[in-house]
PDB file of C-alpha atoms in Angstrom:
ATOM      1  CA  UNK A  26      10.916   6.565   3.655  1.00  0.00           C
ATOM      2  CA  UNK A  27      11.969   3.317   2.374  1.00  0.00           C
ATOM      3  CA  UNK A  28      12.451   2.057  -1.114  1.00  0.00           C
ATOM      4  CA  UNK A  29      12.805  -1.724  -1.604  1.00  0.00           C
ATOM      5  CA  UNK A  30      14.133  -2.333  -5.103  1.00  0.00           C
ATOM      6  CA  UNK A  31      15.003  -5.665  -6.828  1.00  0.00           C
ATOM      7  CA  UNK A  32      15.459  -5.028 -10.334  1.00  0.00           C
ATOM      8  CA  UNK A  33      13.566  -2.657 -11.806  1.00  0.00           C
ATOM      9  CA  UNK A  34      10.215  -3.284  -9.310  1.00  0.00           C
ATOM     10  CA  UNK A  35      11.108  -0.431  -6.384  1.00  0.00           C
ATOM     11  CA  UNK A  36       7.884  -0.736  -3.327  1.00  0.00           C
ATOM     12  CA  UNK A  37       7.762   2.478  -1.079  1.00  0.00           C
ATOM     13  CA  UNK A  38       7.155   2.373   2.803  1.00  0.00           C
ATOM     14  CA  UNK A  39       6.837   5.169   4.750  1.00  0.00           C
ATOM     15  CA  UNK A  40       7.230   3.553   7.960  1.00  0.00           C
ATOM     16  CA  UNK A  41       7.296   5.810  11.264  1.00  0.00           C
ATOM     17  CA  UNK A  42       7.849   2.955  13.171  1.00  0.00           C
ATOM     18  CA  UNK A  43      11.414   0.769  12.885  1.00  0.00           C
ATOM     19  CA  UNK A  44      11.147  -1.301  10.336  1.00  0.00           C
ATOM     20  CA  UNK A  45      12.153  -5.489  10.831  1.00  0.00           C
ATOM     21  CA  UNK A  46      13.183  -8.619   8.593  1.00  0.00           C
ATOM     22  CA  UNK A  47       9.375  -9.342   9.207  1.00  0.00           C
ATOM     23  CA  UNK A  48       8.050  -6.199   7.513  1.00  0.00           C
ATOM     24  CA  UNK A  49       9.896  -6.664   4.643  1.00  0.00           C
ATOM     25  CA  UNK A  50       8.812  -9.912   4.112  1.00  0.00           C
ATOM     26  CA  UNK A  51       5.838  -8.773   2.987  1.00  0.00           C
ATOM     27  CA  UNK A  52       7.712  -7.653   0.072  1.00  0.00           C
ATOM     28  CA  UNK A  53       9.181 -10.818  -0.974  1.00  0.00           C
ATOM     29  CA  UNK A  54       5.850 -12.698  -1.838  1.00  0.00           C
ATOM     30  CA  UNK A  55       5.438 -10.035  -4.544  1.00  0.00           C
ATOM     31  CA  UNK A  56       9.091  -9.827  -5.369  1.00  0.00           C
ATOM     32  CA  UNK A  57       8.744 -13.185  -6.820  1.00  0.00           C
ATOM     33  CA  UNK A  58      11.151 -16.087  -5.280  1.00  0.00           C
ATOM     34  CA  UNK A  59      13.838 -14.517  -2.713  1.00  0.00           C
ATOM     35  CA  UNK A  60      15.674 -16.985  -1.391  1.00  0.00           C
ATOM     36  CA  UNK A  61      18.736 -16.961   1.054  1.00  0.00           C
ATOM     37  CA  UNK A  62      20.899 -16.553  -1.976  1.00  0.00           C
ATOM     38  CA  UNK A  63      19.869 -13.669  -1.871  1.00  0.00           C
ATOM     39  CA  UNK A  64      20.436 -10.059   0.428  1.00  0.00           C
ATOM     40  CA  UNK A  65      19.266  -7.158   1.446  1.00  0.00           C
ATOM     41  CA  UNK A  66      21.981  -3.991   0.948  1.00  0.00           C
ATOM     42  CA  UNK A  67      21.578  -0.401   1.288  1.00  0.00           C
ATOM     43  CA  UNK A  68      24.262   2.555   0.748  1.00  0.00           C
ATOM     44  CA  UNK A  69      24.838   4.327   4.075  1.00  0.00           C
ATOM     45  CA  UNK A  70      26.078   7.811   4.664  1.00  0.00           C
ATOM     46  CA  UNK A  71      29.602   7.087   4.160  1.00  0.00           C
ATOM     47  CA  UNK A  72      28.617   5.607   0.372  1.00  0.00           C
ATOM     48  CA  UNK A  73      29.474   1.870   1.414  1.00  0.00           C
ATOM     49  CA  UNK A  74      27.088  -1.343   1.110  1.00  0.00           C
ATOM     50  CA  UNK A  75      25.571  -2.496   4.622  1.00  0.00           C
ATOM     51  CA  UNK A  76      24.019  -5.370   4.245  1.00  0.00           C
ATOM     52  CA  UNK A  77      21.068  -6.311   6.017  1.00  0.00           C
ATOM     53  CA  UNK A  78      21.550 -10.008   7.341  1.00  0.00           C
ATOM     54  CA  UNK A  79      19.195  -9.702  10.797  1.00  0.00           C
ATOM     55  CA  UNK A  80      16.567  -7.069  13.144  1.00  0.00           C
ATOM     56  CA  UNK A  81      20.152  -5.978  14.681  1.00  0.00           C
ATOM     57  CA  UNK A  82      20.946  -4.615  11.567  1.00  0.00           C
ATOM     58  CA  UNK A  83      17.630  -2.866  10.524  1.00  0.00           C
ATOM     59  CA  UNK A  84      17.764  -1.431  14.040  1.00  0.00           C
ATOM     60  CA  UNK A  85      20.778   0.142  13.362  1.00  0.00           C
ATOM     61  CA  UNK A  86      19.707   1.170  10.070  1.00  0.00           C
ATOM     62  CA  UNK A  87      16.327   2.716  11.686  1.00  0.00           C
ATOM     63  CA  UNK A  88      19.004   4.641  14.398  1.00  0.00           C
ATOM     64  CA  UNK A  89      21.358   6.172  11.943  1.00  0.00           C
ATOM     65  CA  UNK A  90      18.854   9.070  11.286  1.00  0.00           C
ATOM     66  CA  UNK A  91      18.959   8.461   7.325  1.00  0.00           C
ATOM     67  CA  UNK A  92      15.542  10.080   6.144  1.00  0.00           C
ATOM     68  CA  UNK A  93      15.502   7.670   2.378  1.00  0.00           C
ATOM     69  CA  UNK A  94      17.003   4.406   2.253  1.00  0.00           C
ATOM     70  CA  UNK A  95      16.944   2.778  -0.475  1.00  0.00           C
ATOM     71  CA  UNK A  96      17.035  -0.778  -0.123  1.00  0.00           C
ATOM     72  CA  UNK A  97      18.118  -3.607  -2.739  1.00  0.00           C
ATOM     73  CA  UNK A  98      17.499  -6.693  -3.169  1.00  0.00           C
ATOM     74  CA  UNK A  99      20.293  -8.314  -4.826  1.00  0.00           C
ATOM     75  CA  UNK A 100      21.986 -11.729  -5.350  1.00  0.00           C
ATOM     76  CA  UNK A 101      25.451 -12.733  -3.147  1.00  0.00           C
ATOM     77  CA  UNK A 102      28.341 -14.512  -4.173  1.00  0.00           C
ATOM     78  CA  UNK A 103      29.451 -17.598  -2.586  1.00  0.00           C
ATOM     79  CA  UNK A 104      32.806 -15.573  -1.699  1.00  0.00           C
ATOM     80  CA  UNK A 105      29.641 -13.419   0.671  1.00  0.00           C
ATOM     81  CA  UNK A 106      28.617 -16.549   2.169  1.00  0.00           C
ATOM     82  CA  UNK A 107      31.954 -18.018   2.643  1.00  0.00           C
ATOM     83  CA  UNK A 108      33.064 -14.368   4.510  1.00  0.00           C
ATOM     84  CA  UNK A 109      29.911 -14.478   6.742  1.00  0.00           C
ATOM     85  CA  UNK A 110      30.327 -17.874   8.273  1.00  0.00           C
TER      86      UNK A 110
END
């Protein structure tokens, strides 16, 4: 089970299948205007904040066996963008 949050609108999948960029861009029409200042982040076992950036990473996301995920939507930094390049 996935929840994709941004703000205080949370969507639920329940996805048996990995899940890709693609699928949840579905979300962002009705999310309003996500742009690429903008990233995806979720809390993984070890309490830290992956960030989604790419498939690679929702594969690895969709591997690590976590049953809920709770994925945000939130705003970067330029510092983000700056450490990513």
């Amino acid at each position: 089970i996935y929840k994709v949050v941004y703000g205080t609108e949370i969507h639920v999948m329940n996805s048996k299948e990995p899940i890709t960029m693609q699928t949840l861009g579905i979300y962002q029409v009705s999310l309003q205007e996500i742009t690429s200042k903008y990233t995806l982040t979720y809390k993984d076992s070890d309490e830290d904040m992956i960030c989604l950036l790419n498939d690679v990473d929702m594969k690895i996301l969709s591997e690590s066996g976590m049953n809920k995920v709770k994925i945000e939507i939130q705003e970067c930094s330029e510092d983000f963008y700056d450490q990513t390049q």
